[in-house]
Coordinates of C-alpha atoms in Angstrom, one line a residue:
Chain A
X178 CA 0.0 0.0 0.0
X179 CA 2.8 2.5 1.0
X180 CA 4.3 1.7 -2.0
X181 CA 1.2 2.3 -3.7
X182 CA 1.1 5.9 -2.7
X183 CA 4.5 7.2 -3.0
X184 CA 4.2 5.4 -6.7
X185 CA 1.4 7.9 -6.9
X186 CA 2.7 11.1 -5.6
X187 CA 5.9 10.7 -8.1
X188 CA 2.8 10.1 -10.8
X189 CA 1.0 13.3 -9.8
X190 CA 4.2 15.5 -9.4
X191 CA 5.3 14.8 -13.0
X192 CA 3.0 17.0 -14.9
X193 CA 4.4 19.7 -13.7
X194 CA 8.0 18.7 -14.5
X195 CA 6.8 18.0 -18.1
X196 CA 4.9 21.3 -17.8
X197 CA 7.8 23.8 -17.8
X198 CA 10.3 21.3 -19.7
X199 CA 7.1 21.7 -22.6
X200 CA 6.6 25.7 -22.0
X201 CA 10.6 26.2 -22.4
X202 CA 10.3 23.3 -25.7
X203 CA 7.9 25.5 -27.5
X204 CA 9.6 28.8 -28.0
X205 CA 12.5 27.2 -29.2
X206 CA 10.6 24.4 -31.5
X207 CA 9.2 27.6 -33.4
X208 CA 12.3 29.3 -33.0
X209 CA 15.1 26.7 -34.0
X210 CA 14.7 26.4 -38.0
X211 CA 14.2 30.2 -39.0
X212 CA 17.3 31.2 -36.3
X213 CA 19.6 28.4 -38.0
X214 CA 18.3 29.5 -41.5
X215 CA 19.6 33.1 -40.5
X216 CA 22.9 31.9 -39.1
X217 CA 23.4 29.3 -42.4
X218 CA 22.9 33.0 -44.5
X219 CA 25.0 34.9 -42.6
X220 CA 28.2 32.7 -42.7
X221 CA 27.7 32.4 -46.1
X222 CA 27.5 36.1 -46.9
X223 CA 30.3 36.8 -44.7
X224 CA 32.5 34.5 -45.8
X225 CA 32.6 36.1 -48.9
X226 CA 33.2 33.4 -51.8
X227 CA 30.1 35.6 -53.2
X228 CA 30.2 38.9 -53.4
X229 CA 28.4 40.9 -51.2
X230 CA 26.2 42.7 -53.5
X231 CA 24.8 39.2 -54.8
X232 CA 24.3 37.6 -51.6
X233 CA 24.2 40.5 -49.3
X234 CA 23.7 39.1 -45.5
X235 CA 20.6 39.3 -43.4
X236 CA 22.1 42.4 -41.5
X237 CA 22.5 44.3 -44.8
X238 CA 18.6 43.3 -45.7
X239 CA 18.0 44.4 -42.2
X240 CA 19.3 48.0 -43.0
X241 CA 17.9 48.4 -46.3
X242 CA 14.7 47.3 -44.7
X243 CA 14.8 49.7 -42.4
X244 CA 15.3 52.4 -44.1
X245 CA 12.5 51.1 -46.7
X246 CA 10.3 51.6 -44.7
X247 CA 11.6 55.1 -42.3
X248 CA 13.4 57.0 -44.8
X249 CA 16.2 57.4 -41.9
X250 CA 19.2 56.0 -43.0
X251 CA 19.4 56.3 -46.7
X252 CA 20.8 53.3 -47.1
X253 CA 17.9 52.3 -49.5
X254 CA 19.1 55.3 -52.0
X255 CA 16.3 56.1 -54.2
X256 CA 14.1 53.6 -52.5
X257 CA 14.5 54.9 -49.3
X258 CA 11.1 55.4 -47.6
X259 CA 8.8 53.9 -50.0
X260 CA 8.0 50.8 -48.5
X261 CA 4.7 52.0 -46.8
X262 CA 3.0 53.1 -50.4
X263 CA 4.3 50.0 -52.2
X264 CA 2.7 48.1 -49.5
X265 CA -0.3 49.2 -49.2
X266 CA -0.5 49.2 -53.4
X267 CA 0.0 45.4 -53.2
X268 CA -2.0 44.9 -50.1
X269 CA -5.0 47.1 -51.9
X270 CA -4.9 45.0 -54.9
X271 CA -4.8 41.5 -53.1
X272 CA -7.7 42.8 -50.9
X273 CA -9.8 43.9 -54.5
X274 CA -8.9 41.1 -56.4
X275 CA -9.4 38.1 -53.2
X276 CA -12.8 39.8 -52.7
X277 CA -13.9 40.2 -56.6
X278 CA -12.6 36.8 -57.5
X279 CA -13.2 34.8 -53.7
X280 CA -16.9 36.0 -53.8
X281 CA -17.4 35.5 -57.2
X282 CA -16.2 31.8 -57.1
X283 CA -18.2 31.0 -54.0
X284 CA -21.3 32.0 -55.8
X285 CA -20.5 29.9 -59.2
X286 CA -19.9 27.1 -56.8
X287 CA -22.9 27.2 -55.1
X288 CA -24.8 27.2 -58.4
X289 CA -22.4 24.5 -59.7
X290 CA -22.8 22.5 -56.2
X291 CA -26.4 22.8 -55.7
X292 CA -27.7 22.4 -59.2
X293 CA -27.0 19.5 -61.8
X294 CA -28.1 21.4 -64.6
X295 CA -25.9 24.2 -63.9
X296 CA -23.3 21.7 -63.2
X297 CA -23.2 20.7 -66.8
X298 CA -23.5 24.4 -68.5
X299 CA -20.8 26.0 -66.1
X300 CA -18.0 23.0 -65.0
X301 CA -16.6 22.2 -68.2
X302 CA -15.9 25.8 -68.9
X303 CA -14.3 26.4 -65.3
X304 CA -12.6 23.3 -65.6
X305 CA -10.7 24.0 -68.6
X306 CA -10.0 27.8 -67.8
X307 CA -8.5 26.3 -64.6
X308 CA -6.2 24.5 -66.5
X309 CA -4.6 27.7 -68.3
X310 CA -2.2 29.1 -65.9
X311 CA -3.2 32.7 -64.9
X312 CA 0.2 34.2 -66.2
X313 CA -0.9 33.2 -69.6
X314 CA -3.6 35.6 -69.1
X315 CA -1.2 38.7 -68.8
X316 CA -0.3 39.5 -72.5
X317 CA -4.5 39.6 -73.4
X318 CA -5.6 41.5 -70.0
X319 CA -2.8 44.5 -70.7
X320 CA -4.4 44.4 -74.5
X321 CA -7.9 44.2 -72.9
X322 CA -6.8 46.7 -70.0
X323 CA -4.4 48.8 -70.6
X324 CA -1.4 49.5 -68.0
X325 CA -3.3 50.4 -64.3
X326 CA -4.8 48.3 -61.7
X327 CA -7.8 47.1 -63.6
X328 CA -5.3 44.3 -65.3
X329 CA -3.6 43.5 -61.9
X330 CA -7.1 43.1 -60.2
X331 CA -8.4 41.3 -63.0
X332 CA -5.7 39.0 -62.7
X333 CA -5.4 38.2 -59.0
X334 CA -9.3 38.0 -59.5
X335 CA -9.0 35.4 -61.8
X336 CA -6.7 33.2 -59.7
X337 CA -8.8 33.7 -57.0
X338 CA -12.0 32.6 -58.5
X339 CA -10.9 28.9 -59.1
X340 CA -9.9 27.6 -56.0
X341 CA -12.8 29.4 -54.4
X342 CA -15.3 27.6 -56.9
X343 CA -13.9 24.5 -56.9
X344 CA -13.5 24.2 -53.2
X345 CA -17.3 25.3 -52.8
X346 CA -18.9 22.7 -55.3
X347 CA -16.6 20.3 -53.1
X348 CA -18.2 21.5 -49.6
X349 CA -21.6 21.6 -51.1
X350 CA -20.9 18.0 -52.4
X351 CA -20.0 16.5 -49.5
X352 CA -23.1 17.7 -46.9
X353 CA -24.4 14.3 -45.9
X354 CA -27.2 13.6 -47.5
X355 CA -29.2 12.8 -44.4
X356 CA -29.0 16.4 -43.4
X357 CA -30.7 17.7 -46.2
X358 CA -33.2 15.0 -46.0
X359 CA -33.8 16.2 -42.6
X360 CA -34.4 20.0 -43.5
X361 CA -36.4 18.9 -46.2
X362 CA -38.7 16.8 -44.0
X363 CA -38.9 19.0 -41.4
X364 CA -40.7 21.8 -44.1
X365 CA -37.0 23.3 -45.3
X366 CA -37.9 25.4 -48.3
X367 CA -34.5 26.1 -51.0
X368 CA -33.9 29.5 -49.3
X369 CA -33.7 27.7 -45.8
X370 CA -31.7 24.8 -47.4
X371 CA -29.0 27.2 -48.4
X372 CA -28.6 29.6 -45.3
X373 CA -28.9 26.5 -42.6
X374 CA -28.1 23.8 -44.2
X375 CA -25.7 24.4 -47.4
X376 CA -24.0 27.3 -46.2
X377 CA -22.8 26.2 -42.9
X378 CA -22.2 22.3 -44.4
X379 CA -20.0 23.4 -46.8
X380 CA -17.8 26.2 -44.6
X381 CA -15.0 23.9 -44.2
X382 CA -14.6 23.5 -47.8
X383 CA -15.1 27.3 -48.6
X384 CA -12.4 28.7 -46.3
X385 CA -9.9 26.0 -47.5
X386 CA -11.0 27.9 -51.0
X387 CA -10.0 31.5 -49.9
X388 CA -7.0 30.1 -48.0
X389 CA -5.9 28.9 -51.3
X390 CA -7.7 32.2 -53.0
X391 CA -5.6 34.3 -51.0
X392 CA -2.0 32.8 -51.6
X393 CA -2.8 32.6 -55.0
X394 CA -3.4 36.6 -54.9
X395 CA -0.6 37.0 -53.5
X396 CA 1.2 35.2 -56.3
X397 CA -0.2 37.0 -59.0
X398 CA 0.0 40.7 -57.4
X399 CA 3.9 40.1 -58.1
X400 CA 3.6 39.0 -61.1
X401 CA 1.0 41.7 -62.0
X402 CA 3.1 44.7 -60.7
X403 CA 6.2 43.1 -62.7
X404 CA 4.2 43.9 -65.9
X405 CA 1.0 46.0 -65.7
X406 CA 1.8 48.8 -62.8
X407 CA 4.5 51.1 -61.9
X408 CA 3.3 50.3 -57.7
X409 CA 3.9 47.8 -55.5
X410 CA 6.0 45.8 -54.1
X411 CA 6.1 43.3 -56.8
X412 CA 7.1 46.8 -59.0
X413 CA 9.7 47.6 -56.1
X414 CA 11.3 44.0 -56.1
X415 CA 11.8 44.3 -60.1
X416 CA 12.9 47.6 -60.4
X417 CA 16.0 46.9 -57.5
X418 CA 17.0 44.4 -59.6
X419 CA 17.3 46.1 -62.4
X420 CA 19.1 48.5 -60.4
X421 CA 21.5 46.0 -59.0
X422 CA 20.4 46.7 -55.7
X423 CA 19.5 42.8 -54.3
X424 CA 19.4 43.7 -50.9
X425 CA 16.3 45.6 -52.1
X426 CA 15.1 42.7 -53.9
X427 CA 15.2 40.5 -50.6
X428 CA 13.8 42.8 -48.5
X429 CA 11.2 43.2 -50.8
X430 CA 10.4 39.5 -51.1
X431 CA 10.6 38.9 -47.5
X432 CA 8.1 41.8 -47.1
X433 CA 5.6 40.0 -49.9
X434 CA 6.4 36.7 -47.7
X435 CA 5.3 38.5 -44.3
X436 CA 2.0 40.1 -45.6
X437 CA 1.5 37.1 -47.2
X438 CA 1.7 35.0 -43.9
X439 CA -0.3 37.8 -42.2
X440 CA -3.3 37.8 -44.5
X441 CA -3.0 33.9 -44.3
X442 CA -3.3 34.0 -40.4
X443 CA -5.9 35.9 -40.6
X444 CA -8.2 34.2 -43.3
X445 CA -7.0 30.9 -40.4
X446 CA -8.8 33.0 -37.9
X447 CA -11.9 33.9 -39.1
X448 CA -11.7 30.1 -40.1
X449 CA -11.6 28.8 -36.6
X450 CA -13.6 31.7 -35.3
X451 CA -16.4 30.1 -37.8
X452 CA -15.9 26.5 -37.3
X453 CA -15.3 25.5 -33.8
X454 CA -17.6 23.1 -34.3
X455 CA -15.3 21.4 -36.8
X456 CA -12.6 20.8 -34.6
X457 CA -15.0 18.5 -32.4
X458 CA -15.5 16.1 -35.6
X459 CA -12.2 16.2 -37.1
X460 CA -8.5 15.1 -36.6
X461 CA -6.1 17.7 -35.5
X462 CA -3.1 16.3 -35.1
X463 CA -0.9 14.7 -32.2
X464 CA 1.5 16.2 -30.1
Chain B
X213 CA -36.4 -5.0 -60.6
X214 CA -39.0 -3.3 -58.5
X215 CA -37.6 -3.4 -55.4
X216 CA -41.3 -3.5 -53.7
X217 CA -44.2 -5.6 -55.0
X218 CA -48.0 -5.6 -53.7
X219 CA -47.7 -3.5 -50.8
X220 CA -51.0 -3.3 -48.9
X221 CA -50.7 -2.0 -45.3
X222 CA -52.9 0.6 -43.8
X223 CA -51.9 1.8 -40.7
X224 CA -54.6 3.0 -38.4
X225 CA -54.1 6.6 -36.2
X226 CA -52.4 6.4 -33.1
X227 CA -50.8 2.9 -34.0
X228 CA -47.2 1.6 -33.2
X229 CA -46.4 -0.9 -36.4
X230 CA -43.0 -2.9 -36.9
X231 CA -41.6 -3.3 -39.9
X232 CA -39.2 -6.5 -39.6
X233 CA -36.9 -8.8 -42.3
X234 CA -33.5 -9.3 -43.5
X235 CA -31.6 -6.9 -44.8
X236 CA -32.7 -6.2 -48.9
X237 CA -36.1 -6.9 -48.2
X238 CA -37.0 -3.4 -49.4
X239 CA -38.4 -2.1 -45.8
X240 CA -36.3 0.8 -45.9
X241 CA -37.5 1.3 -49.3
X242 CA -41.0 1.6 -48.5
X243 CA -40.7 4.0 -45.4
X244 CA -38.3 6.7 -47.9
X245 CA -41.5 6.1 -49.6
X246 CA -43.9 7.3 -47.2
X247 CA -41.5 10.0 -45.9
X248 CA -41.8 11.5 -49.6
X249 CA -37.5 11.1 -50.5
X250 CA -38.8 8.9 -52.9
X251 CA -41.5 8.4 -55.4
X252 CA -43.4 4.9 -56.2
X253 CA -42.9 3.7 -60.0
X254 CA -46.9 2.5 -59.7
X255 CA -49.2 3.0 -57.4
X256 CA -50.4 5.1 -54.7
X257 CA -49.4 6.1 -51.2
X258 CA -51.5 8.3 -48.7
X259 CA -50.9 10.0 -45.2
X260 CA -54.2 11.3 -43.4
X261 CA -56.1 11.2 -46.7
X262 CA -53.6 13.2 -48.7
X263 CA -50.9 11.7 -51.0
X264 CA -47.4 11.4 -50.2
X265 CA -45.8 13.9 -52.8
X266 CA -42.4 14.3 -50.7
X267 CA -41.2 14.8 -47.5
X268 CA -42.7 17.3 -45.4
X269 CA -43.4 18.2 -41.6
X270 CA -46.8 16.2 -41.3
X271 CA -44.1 13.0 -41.4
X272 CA -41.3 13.1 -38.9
X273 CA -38.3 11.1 -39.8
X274 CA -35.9 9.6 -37.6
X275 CA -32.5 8.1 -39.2
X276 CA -31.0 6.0 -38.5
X277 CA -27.5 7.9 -39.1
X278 CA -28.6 10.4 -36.5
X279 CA -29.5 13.8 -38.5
X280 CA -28.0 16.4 -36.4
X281 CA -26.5 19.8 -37.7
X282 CA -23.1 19.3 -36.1
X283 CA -22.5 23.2 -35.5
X284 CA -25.8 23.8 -33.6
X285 CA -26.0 23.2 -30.4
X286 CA -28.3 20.6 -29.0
X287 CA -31.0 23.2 -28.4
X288 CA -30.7 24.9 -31.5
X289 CA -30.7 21.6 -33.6
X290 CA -33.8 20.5 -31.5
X291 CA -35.3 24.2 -32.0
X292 CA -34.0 23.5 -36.2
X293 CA -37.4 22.6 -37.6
X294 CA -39.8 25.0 -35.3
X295 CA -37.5 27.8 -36.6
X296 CA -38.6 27.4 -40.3
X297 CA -41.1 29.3 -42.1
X298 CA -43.6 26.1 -42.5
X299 CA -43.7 25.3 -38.5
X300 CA -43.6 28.9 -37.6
X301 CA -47.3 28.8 -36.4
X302 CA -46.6 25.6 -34.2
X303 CA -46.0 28.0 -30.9
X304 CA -43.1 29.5 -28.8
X305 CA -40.1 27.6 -30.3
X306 CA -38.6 28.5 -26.7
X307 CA -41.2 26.7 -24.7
X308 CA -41.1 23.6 -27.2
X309 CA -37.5 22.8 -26.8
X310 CA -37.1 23.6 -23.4
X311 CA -39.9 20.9 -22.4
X312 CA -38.3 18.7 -25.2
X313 CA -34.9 19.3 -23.5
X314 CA -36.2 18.0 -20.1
X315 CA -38.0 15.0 -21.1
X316 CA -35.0 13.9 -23.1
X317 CA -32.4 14.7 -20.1
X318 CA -30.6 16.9 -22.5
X319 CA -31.1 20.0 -20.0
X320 CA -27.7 19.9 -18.6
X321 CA -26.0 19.6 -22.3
X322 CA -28.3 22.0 -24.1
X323 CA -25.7 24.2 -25.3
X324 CA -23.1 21.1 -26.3
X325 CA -22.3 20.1 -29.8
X326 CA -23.5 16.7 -30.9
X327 CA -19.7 15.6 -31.1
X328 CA -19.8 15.7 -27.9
X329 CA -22.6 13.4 -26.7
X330 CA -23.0 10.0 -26.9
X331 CA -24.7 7.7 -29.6
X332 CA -27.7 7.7 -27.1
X333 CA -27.9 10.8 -26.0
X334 CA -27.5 12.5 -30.3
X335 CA -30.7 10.0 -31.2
X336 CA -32.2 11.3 -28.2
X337 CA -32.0 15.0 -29.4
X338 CA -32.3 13.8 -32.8
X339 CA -36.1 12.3 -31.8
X340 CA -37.0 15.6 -29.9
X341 CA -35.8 17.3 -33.0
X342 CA -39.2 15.5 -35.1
X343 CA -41.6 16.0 -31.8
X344 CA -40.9 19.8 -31.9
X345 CA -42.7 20.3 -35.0
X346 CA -45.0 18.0 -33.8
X347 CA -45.6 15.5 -36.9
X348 CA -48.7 13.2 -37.0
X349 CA -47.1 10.3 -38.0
X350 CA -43.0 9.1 -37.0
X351 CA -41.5 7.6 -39.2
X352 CA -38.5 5.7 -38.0
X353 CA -35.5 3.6 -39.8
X354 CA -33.5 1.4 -37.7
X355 CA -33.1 4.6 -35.8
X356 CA -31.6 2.1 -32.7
X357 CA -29.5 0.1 -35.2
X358 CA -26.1 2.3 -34.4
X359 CA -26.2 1.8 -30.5
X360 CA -25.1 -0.9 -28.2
X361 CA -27.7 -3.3 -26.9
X362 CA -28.7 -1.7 -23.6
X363 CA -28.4 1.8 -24.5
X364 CA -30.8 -0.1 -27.2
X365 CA -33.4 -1.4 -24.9
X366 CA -32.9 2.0 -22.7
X367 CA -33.9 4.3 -25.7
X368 CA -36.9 2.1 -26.7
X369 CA -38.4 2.4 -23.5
X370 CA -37.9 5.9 -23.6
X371 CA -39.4 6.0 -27.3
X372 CA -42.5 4.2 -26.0
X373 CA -43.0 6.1 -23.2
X374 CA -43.1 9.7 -25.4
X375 CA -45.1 7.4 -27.8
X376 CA -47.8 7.4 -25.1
X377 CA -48.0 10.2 -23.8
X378 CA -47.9 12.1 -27.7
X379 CA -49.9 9.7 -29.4
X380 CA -48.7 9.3 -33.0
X381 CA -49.1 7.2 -35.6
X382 CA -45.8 5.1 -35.7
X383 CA -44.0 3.2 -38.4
X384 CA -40.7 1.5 -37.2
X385 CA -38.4 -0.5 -39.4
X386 CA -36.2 -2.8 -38.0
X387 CA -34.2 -5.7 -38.4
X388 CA -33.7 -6.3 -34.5
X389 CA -37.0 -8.9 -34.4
X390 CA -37.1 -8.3 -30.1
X391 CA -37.4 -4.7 -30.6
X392 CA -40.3 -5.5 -33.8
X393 CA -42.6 -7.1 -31.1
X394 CA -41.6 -5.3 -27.9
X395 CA -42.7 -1.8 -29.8
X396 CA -45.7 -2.7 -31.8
X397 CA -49.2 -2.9 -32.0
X398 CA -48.6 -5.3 -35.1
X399 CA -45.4 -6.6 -36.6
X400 CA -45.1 -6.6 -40.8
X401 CA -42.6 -9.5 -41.8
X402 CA -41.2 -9.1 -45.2
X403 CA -40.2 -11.0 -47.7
X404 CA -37.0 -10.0 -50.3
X405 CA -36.7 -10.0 -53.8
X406 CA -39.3 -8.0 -54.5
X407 CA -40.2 -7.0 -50.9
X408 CA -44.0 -8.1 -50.1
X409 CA -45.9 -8.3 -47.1
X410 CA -45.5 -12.1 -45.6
X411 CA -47.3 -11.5 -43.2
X412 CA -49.1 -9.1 -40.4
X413 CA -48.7 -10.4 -36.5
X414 CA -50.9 -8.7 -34.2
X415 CA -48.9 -8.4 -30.9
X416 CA -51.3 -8.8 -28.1
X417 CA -49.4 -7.8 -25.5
X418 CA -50.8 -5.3 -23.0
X419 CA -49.9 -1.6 -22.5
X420 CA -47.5 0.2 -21.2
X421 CA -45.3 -2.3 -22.3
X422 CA -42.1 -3.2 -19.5
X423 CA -38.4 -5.1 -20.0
X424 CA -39.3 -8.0 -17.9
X425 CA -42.0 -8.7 -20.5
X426 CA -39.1 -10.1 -22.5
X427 CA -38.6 -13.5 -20.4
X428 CA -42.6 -13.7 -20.2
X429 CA -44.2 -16.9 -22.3
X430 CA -46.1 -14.6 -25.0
X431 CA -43.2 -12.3 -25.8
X432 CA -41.0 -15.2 -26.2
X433 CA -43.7 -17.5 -28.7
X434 CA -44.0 -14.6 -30.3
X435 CA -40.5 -13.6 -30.7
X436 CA -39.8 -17.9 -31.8
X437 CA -42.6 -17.9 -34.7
X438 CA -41.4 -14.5 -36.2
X439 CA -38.2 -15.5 -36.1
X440 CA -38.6 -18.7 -37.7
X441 CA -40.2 -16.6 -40.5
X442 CA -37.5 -13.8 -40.8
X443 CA -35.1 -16.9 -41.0
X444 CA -36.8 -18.7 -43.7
X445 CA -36.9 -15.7 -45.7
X446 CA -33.7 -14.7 -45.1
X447 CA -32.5 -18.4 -46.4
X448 CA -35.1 -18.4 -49.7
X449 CA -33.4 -14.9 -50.3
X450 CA -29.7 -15.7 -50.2
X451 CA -30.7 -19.4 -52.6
X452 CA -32.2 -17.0 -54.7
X453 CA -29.3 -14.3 -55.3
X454 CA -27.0 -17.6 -55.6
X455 CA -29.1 -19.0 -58.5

């Protein structure tokens, strides 16, 4: 019996132990690749078997970033200070295009979802568009379009439209079928069906959609302010390097990869904000 | 194939009737049928005098995959049918579910997800679901068939008890031939390939019916005899799909 206990009390006390040995892991389980990443770039910038103007190190980008975005330093030359309108140019445009193409491709997949007969007049049309890659698009929007925003939008739109649609016919696809049997019986009519039964059963699927929507915008605003606008920090990016200046260019891209990451965090959010409920009926992983 | 042949069964108001045979036999066939998910190739079904053109609220249908909208709550999926426009003269959605909640014991987890209840506890909520918008006739498919034995014999005690004290007109299909007799007023045996009526088995046992009426003489003949017929069906149906 003694032993019983004191086999108990060494059971009980070690939760805690693993508690701060897990709140110390954490941190540094986040932390470990992107520091040794940072490291790996600095010794090889510093070593100097490249010159420092094609590989500059992370401190340099660190400078030029700073002085993107301030104006303090300089450093950035002609670029210096910028960083704030380019960004919000790109961030504009995702926003216009993710909301054009996102909503529009929910709506076309409900119709395509819900409805046989629209299946077969609108899939085979989205299918094959799908299939041509959006750049391909660039050369007939600028002619349609002109030089501006109204290409980049239309672009980013486009891109976003697909995955959105697609993802939607998918979530309206895969409602179990004894739900809408359910609303049916119960007196459901088709505007009921949609808002409580459709809607919310396909949710999942959507916001995978506009997760995908979204990284796909921010794709194309690159490529977009590469060709069709003289804003942005896709515009930015290609100008530094055609001005030599590739520290530019990587603080540029790492700025892209940021607000990309950010918008994504956020589109995650709203997602588990609206589907708590999902986490109850699905896996999530082990630690 | 028609999957159903000769189907002559009227069911009077306020009657509990089985419908029992081996699986194939088409009785889950005939009650999407009289629910309205499907129409008949010939013939004609009625509910109350009116014919079955497709599913609606005068028919509550219980599944057996239970039909709960996994992000309502257990309230809100039980309030799910008095909130629509067609049941929105059936009273105080409010008052409805909160009696419903207590006479299922789903007080306490009103505001849980169905992912978190139990197997008994979602068909529970699931059946309260139907009684809110107060149907005439229940329709019900082997709405016990997902749930272990006792929580089995628990919930159809508990499905007989709101039985009489609402009163519907009840149609249960079931392969489970104990829970055939220990519900109904008369038991329908099936045949397969195409489903007919074999034949109609009045159960004269008295009401309210109890558990221990399970070990009692009756219940048992009764249980042996259908049995014997299930089986023989069950046997002429897989010779048949062999040849």
């Amino acid at each position: 019996m003694a032993d019983g206990a004191a086999a108990d009390q060494t059971w009980a006390a070690s939760p805690g132990r693993h508690g701060t040995a897990r709140s110390f892991l954490l941190p540094a389980q986040y932390g470990v690749f992107p520091v040794a990443l940072l490291v790996a770039w600095q010794v090889c910038a510093q070593i100097g078997f490249v010159r420092r103007s094609v590989l500059p190190a992370p401190t340099d980008v660190a400078l030029v970033w700073f002085d993107l975005i301030t104006g303090a330093t300089d450093v950035a030359a002609r670029y210096s200070g910028t960083w704030l309108d380019h960004a919000a140019a790109s961030i504009w445009r995702v926003l216009a295009g993710f909301a054009s193409g996102g909503g529009l491709g929910i709506v076309a997949g409900l119709l395509i979802g819900l409805s046989r007969i629209m299946e077969r007049v609108l899939d085979p049309t989205v299918q094959v568009l799908r299939n041509i890659p959006v750049t391909a698009w660039v050369p007939l929007s600028l002619v349609f379009f002109g030089i501006g925003n109204a290409p980049a939008i239309f672009l980013i739109g486009l891109g976003a439209f697909f995955p959105a649609a697609v993802n939607t016919t998918h979530g309206v696809r895969q409602i179990n079928v004894t739900l809408t049997k359910a609303a049916r019986m119960m007196g459901a009519n088709e505007r009921e069906l949609l808002v409580r039964v459709i809607l919310p059963g396909a949710l999942p699927s959507i916001m995978t959609g506009l997760r995908l929507s979204m990284g796909i915008a921010w794709v194309l605003v690159v490529v977009a302010e590469i060709l069709a606008v003289r804003s942005g920090l896709g515009y930015l990016l290609n100008d530094a390097y055609l001005f030599y200046r590739n520290d530019v260019v990587i603080a540029a891209m790492l700025s892209i990869g940021i607000l990309g990451f950010i918008s994504d965090r956020i589109v995650v959010l709203v997602r588990d904000h609206l589907l708590e409920w999902n986490r109850l009926e699905t896996f999530s992983g082990e630690n | 194939m028609a999957a159903l042949a000769d189907i002559n069964l009227d069911i009077a108001d306020q009657e509990f009737v089985t419908i029992v045979g081996a699986s194939g036999c088409g009785k889950s066939t005939l009650l999407n049928l009289l629910a309205g998910f499907d129409g008949p190739t010939s013939g004609e079904l009625s509910v109350d005098g009116a014919p079955v053109v497709g599913p609606g609220p005068d028919r509550g249908v219980v599944f057996q995959q239970t039909a709960l909208f996994p992000w309502l709550s257990v309230e809100d999926n039980i309030a799910f049918g008095l909130r629509l426009r067609a049941n929105k003269h059936k009273g105080a959605a409010e008052k409805i579910v909160e009696r419903l909640l207590e006479r299922t014991g789903l007080t306490a987890f009103r505001s849980r997800r169905p992912a978190e209840l139990s197997g008994g506890m979602r068909q529970r909520a699931a059946i309260a679901g139907v009684l809110a918008i107060n149907p005439s006739t229940l329709l019900m498919d082997e709405p016990f068939g997902a749930l272990d034995a006792l929580t089995r014999s628990i919930m159809q005690d508990f499905l007989l008890e709101v039985w009489e004290e609402e009163r519907k007109t009840a149609l249960l299909v079931t392969h489970d031939i104990d829970e055939a007799i220990y519900l109904a007023d008369r038991t329908v045996v099936m045949t397969a390939h195409p489903g007919r009526v074999r034949e109609i088995i009045a159960v004269d046992l008295p009401r309210p019916r109890r558990y221990e009426m399970r070990s009692e003489k009756r219940f048992i003949a009764l249980r042996d005899y259908v049995t014997g017929i299930v089986r023989e069906e069950a046997i002429r149906g897989a010779v048949d799909i062999a040849a």
